[in-house]
XYZ file of C-alpha atoms in Angstrom:
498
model
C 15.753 -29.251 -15.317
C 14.395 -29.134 -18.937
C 16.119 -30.371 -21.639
C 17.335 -28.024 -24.552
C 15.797 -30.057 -27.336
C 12.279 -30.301 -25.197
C 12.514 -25.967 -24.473
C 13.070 -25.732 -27.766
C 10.541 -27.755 -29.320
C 8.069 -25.874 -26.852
C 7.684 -22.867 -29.854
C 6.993 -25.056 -32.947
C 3.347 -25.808 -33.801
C 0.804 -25.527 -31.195
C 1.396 -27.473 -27.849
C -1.054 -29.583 -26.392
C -1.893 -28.039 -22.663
C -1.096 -31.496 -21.218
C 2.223 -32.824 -20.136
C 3.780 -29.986 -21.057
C 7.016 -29.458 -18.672
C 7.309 -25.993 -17.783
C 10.120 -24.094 -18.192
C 12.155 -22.384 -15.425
C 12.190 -19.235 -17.024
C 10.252 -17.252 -19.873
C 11.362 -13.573 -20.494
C 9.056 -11.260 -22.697
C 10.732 -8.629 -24.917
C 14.368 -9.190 -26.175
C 15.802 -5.434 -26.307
C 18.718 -4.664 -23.854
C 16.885 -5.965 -20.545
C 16.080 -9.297 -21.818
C 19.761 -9.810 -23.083
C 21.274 -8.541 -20.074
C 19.346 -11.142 -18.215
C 20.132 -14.046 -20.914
C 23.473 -13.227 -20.605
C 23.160 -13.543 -16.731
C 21.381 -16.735 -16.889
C 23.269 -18.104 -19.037
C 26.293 -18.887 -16.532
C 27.818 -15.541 -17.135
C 29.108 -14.167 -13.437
C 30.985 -11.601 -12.219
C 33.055 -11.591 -9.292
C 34.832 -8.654 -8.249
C 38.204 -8.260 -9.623
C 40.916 -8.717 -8.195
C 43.466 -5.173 -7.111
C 41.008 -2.940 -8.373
C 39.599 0.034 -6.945
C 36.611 1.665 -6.518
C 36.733 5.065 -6.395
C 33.446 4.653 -3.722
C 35.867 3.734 -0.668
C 33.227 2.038 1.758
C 31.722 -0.191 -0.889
C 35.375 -1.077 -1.865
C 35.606 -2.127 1.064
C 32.158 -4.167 1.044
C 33.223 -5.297 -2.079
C 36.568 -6.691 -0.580
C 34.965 -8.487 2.655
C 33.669 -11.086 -0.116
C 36.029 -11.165 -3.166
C 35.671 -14.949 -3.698
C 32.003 -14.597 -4.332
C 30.003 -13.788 -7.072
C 28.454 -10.219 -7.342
C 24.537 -12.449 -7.815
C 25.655 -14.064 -4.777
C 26.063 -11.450 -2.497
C 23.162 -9.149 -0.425
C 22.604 -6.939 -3.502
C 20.685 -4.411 -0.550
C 23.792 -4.237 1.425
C 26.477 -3.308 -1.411
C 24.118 -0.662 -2.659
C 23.345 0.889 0.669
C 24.218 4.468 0.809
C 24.958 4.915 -3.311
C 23.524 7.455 -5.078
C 22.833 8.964 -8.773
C 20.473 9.123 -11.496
C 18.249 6.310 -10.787
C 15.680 5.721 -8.070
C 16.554 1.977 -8.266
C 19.348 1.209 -5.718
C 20.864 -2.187 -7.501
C 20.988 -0.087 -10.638
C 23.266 2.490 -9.526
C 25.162 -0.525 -8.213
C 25.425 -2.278 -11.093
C 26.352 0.915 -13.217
C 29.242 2.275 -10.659
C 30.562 -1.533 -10.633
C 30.413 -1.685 -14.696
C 31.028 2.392 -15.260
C 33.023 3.937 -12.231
C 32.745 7.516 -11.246
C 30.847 8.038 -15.355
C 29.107 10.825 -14.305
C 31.837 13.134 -13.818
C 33.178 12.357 -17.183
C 35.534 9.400 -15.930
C 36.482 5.962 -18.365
C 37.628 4.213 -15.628
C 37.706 0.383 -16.228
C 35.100 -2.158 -14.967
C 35.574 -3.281 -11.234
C 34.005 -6.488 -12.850
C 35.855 -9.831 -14.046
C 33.126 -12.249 -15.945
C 33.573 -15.650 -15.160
C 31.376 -18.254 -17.385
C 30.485 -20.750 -14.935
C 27.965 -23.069 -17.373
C 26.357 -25.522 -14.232
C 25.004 -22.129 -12.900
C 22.603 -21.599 -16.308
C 19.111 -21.728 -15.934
C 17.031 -22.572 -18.981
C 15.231 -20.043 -20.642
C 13.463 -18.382 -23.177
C 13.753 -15.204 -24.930
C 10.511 -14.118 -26.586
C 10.189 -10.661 -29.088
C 8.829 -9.685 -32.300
C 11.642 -8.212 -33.577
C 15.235 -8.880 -33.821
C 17.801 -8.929 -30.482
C 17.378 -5.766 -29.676
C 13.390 -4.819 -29.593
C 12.481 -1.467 -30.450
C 15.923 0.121 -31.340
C 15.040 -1.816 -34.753
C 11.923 0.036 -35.027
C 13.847 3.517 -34.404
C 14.949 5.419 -37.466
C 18.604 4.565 -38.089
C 20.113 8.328 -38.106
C 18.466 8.983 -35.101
C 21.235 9.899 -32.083
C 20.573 8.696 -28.593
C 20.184 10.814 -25.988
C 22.446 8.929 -23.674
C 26.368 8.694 -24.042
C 27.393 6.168 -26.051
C 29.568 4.547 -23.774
C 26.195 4.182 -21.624
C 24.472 2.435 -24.057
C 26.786 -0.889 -23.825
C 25.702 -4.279 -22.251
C 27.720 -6.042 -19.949
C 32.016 -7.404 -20.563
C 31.987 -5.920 -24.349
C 32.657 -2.182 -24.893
C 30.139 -0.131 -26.904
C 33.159 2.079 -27.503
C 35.604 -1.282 -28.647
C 32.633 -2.993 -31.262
C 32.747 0.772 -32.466
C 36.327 1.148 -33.314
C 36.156 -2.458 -34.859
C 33.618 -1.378 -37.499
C 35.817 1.966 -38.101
C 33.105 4.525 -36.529
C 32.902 7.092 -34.230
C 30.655 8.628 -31.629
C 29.254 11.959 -32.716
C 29.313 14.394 -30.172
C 29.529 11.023 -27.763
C 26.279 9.817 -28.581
C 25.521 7.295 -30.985
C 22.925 6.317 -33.492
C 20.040 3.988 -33.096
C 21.443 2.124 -36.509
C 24.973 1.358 -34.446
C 23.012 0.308 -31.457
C 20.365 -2.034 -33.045
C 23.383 -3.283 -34.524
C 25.870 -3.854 -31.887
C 22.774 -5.262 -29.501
C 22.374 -7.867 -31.860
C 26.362 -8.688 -31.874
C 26.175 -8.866 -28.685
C 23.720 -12.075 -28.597
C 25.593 -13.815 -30.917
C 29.097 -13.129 -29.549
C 28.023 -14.101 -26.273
C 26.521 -17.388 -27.631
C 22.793 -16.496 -26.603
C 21.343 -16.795 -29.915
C 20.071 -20.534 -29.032
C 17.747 -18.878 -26.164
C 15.727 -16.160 -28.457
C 12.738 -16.195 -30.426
C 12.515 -13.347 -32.935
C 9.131 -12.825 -34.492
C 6.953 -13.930 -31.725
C 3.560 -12.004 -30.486
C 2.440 -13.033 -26.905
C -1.284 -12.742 -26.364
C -1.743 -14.287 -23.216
C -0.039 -14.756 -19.685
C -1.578 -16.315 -16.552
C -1.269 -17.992 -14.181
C -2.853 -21.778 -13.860
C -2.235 -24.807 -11.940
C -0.065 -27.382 -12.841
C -2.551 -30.329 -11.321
C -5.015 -29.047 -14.103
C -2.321 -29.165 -16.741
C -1.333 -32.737 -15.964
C -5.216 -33.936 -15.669
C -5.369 -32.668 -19.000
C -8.210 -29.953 -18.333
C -7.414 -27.743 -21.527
C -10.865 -26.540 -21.471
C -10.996 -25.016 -17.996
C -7.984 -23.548 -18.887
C -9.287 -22.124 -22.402
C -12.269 -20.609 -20.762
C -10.561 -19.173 -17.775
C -11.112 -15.603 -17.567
C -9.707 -15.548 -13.760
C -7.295 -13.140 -13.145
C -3.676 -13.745 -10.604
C -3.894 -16.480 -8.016
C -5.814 -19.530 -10.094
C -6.028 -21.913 -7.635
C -4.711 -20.692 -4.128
C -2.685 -22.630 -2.126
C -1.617 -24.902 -5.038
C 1.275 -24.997 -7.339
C 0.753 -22.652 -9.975
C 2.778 -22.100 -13.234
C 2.304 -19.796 -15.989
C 0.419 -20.282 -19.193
C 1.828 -18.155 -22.341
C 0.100 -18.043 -25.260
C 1.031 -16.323 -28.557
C 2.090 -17.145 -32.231
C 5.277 -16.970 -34.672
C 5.450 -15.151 -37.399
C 6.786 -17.249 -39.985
C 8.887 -16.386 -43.514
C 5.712 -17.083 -45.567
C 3.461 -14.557 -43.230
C 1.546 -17.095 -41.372
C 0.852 -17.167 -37.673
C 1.239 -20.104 -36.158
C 0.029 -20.287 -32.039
C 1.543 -21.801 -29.680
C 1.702 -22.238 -25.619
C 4.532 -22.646 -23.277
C 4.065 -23.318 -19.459
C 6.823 -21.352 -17.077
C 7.865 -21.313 -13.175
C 8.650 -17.802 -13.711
C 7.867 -15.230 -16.339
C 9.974 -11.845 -16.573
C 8.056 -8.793 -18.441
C 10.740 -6.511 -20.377
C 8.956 -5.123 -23.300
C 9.355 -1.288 -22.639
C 7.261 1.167 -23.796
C 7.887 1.398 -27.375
C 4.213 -0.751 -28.606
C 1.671 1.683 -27.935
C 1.992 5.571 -28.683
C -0.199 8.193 -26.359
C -3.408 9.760 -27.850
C -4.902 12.873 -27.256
C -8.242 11.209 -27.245
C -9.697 14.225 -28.999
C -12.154 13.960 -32.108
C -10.965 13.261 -35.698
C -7.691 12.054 -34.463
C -8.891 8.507 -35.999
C -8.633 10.202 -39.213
C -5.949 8.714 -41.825
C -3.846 12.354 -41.964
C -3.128 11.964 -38.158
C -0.163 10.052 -37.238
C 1.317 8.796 -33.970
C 5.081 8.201 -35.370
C 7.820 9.736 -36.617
C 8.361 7.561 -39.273
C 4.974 8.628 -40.645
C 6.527 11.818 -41.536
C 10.032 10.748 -43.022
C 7.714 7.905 -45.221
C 5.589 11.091 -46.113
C 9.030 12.985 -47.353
C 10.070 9.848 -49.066
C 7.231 9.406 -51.611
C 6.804 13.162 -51.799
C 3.137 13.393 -50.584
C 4.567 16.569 -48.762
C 7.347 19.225 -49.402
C 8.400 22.749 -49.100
C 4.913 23.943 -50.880
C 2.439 22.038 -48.639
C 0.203 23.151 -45.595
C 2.455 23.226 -42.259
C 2.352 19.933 -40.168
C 1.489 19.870 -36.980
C 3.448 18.320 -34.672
C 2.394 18.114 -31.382
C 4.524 17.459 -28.141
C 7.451 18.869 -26.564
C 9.837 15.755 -25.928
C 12.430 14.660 -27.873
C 10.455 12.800 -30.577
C 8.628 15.572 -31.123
C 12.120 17.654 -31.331
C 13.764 15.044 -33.760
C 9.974 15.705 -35.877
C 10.923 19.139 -35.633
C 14.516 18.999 -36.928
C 13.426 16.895 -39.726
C 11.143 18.892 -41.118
C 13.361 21.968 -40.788
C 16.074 19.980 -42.594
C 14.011 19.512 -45.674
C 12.302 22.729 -45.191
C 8.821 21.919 -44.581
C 6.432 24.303 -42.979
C 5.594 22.980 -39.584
C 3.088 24.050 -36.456
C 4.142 23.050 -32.862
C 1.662 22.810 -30.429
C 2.723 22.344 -26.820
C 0.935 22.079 -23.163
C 3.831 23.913 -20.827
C 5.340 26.992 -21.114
C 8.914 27.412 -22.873
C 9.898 27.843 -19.405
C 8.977 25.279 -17.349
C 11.778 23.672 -15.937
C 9.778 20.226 -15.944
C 10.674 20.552 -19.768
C 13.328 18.074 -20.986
C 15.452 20.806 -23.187
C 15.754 22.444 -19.612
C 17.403 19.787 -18.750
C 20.088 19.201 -21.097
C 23.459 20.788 -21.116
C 24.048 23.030 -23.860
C 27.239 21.895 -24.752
C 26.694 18.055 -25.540
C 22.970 18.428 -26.954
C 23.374 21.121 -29.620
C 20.676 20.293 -31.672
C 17.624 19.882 -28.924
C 18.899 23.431 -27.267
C 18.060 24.381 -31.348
C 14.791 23.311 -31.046
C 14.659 24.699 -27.709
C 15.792 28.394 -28.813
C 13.019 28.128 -31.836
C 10.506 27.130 -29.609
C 10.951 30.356 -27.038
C 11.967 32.947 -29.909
C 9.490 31.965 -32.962
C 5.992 32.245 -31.485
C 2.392 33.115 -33.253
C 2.773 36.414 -31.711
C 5.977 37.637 -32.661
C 7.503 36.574 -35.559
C 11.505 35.258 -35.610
C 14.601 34.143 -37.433
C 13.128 30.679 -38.049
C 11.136 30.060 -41.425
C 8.464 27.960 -41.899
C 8.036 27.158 -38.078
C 5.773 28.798 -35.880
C 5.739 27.583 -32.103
C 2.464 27.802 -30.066
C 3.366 27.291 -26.200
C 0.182 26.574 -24.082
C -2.252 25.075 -26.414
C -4.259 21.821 -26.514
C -5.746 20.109 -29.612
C -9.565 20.512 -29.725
C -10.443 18.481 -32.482
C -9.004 17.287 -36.120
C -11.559 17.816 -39.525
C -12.137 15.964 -42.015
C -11.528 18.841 -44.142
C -7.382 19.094 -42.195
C -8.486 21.635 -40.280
C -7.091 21.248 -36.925
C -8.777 23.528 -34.003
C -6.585 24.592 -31.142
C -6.778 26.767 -28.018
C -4.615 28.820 -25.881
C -4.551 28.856 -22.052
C -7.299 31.799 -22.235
C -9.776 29.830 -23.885
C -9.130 31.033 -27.362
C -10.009 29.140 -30.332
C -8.188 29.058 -33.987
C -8.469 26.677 -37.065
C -5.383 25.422 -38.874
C -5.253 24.240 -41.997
C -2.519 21.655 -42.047
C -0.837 18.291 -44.610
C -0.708 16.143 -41.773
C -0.467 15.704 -38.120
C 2.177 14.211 -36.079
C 0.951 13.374 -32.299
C 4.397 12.840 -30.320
C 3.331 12.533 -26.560
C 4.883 9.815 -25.718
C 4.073 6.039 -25.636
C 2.738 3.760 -23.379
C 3.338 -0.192 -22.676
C 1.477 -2.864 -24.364
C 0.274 -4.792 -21.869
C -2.853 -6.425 -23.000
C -1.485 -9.779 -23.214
C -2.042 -9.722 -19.355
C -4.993 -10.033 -16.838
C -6.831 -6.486 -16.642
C -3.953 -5.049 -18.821
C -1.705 -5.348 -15.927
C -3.092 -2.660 -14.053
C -3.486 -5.054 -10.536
C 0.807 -4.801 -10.816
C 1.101 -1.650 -10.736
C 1.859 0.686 -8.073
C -1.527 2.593 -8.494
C -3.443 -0.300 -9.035
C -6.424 1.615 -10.159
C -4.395 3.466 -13.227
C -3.374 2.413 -16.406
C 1.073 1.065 -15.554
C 3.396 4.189 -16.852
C 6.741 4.346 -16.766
C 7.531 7.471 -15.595
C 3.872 7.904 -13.226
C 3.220 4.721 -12.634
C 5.094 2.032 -12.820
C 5.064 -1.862 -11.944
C 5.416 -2.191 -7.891
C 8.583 -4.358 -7.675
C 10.648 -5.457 -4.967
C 13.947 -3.306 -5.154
C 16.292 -5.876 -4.762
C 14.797 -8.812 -7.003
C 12.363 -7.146 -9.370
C 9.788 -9.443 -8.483
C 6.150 -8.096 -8.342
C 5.107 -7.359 -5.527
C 1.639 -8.690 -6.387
C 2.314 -11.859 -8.265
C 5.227 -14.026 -7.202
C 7.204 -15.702 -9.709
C 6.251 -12.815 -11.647
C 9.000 -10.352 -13.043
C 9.258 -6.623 -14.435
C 12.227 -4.860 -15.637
C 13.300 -1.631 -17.443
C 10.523 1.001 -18.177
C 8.175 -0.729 -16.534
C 9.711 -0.952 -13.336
C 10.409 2.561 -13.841
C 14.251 2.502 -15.124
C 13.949 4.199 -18.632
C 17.408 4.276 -19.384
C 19.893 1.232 -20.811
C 22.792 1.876 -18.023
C 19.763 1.431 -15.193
C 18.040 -0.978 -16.818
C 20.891 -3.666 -16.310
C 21.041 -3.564 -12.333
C 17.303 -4.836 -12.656
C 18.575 -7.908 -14.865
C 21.729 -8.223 -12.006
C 18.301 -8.575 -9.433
C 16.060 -10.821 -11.017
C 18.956 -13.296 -11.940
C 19.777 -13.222 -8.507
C 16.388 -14.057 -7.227
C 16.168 -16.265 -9.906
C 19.430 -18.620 -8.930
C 18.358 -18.161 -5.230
C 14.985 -20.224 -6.789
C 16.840 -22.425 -8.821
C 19.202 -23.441 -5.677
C 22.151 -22.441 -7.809
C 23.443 -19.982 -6.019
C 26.561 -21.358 -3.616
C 26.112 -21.485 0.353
């Protein structure tokens, strides 16, 4: 096993390729995936506890036949047989009905977990992001309120609801802001004592897969020139190569290169926002953010006298856009593909009762249209219509579902479609993991083809995918992926008991 002080060392100044030791495990992207699975690797295991009671009778039952042994330890495929929910992904709705009981019909019954921290079960390991524990909730306006339950949003043995109450807030509505959960994800780290296994402020830019004979003969220029994609040298062990570089305080970038047995990929889909892939939408007035828009407000480059924005989506980004703007009154366009309708629509979706402010949006999109005019100023919904093109002049050109063309003259223009994963720092973009492995990876269309019970590609062994792009999307599913991989993980590391 490596040594803490030579994993450690392994991202200060550029390694040499040779003689580097690899280590066991290297996870990419530190939001609530990549802590989940610290925590689990970390020695942290739960057992069933003891005189509790699931209110799922046959896997109580299951869940009694082995009491004495560890939840990672167990055939994950078995206890989840027969469960169903919200997720596709049989060990997450295990994992969430073991941490969260019966939470779907509106029960707080207690964990049927007890956490044991059993430290000759960790496995070494890195935590690689660019921002701080946490990922992308950092990057997410504050204010902002999920669109989970709060409750939902906690990591495993601490309480969303009890790191609330000690910093004397609330849930609103039982949701919670992105401010409270950047916040409490990085508690989290550092109350569970994972801290020493992160690296904030780190860019990968390279992973593949190389052999280790070439490593130890010291061939760093085979392996610089390598454009091969998976399987480097068949039939040989193979480790993988990460490259990338630290940010540092002063702003410098300094590379470096780590080998790993395994490599887990939980970076989301945060990094890269959709385009339309129309013409002008280059141009500097067309934005791809949110934040675009509140930085606009801000500094006062628009206000209640400008041309409308456009904003262009119908999600929930496009919905917070949308609420923003009507907040500070500013004139806004929305442009949408479906109809108001169409059940396939999120605000569809939602229940009325907990999401107030989307079934807003929702109830200005269906009764404020171009063609008849409603209670809503300075909004003006346009259901079926594409973006043509953006001018140079801010004109934008749209059309209807007939074919109809129309020029807007607009301040700005928000493009909210939805984001896609980064995943350039891998061969081909990643697209040979995927399930479709002749499209692009999506979360929601197209995601990474795992194996269900360990999360391991099914195209590159050793290799792992979690959250979005495995296809969970949501923080409660996302941990049953974590609960596989660390269990294929101690299976590898001959760490889990007989």
């Amino acid at each position: 096993m490596l040594p803490d002080r030579e994993m450690y060392a392994a991202l200060g100044r550029h390694q040499n390729k040779s003689g580097s030791k690899p280590i066991p495990v290297v996870i990419i992207g530190n939001g609530p995936s990549g802590i989940c699975l610290s925590y689990l690797l970390s020695g942290y295991t739960p057992y069933f506890k003891r005189h509790s009671l699931h209110p799922h009778p046959i896997l109580q039952s299951k869940l009694q036949e082995a009491a004495d042994v560890s939840i990672l330890d167990q055939d994950l495929e078995y206890l989840s047989e027969g469960l169903e929910g919200r997720s596709n992904s049989p060990v997450a709705l295990l994992f969430d009905t073991l941490l969260r009981p019966d939470t779907d019909f509106g029960v707080n019954a207690e964990s049927v977990l007890a956490w044991r921290h059993e430290a000759d079960r960790a496995i070494p390991h890195l935590v690689l992001g660019k921002n701080l524990p946490g990922g992308a909730w950092h990057s997410i306006e504050g204010s902002m309120i999920t669109l989970s339950r709060g409750e939902w949003m906690g990591l495993p043995d601490l309480l969303f609801k009890d790191w609330l109450k000690q910093k004397k807030r609330g849930l609103r509505n039982h949701r919670a802001t992105a401010e409270d959960i950047a916040q409490y994800y990085q508690h989290y780290v550092m109350k569970k004592g994972l801290q020493k296994n992160f690296r904030c402020g780190t860019v990968v830019t390279s992973v593949r897969k190389v052999s280790a004979k070439s490593i130890s003969n010291h061939a760093q220029e085979d392996l610089q020139k390598s454009d091969l994609l998976w399987n480097f040298s068949e039939g040989s062990m193979e480790v993988f190569q990460v490259d990338g570089f630290v940010k540092t305080v002063r702003g410098d970038k300094e590379p470096f290169t780590v080998y790993a047995e395994n490599v887990v990929l939980a970076t989301g889909t945060y990094d890269s926002p959709t385009w339309l892939r129309v013409k002008g939408e280059n141009l500097s007035y067309v934005h791809h953010q949110l934040s675009a828009l509140e930085e606009a407000v801000k500094n006062s480059s628009i206000g209640i006298t400008s041309d409308p924005v456009l904003i262009v989506g119908a999600g929930l980004t496009a919905a917070d856009a949308i609420l923003f703007a009507h907040h500070c009154s500013i004139p806004v366009i929305h442009v949408f593909r479906r109809r108001v309708s169409d059940p396939g629509l999120i605000f569809n979706q939602l229940p009325k009762m907990m999401y107030p402010e989307y079934h807003k949006v929702h109830q200005m999109m269906k009764e404020q249209s171009a063609a008849c005019a409603g209670p809503y100023e300075c909004y003006v919904s346009l259901p079926e219509h594409n973006v043509l093109s953006f001018g140079k002049d801010k004109k934008c050109i749209l059309q209807d579902k007939n074919g109809c063309q129309k020029a807007y003259k607009i301040s700005m223009a928000l493009v909210l479609t939805g984001s896609n994963p980064n995943l350039s720092f891998l061969p081909n973009n990643g697209i040979d993991l995927a399930m479709d492995s002749d499209q692009p990876v999506n979360p929601k269309r197209n995601p990474i083809d795992v194996d269900l019970f360990t999360y391991e590609c099914s195209q590159e062994k050793g290799l792992y995918a979690l959250g979005p792009l495995a296809g969970d999307n949501f923080v409660r599913f996302v941990q049953g992926g974590a609960l596989a991989a660390a269990s294929s993980l101690l299976r590898k590391a001959n760490k889990n008991p007989p």
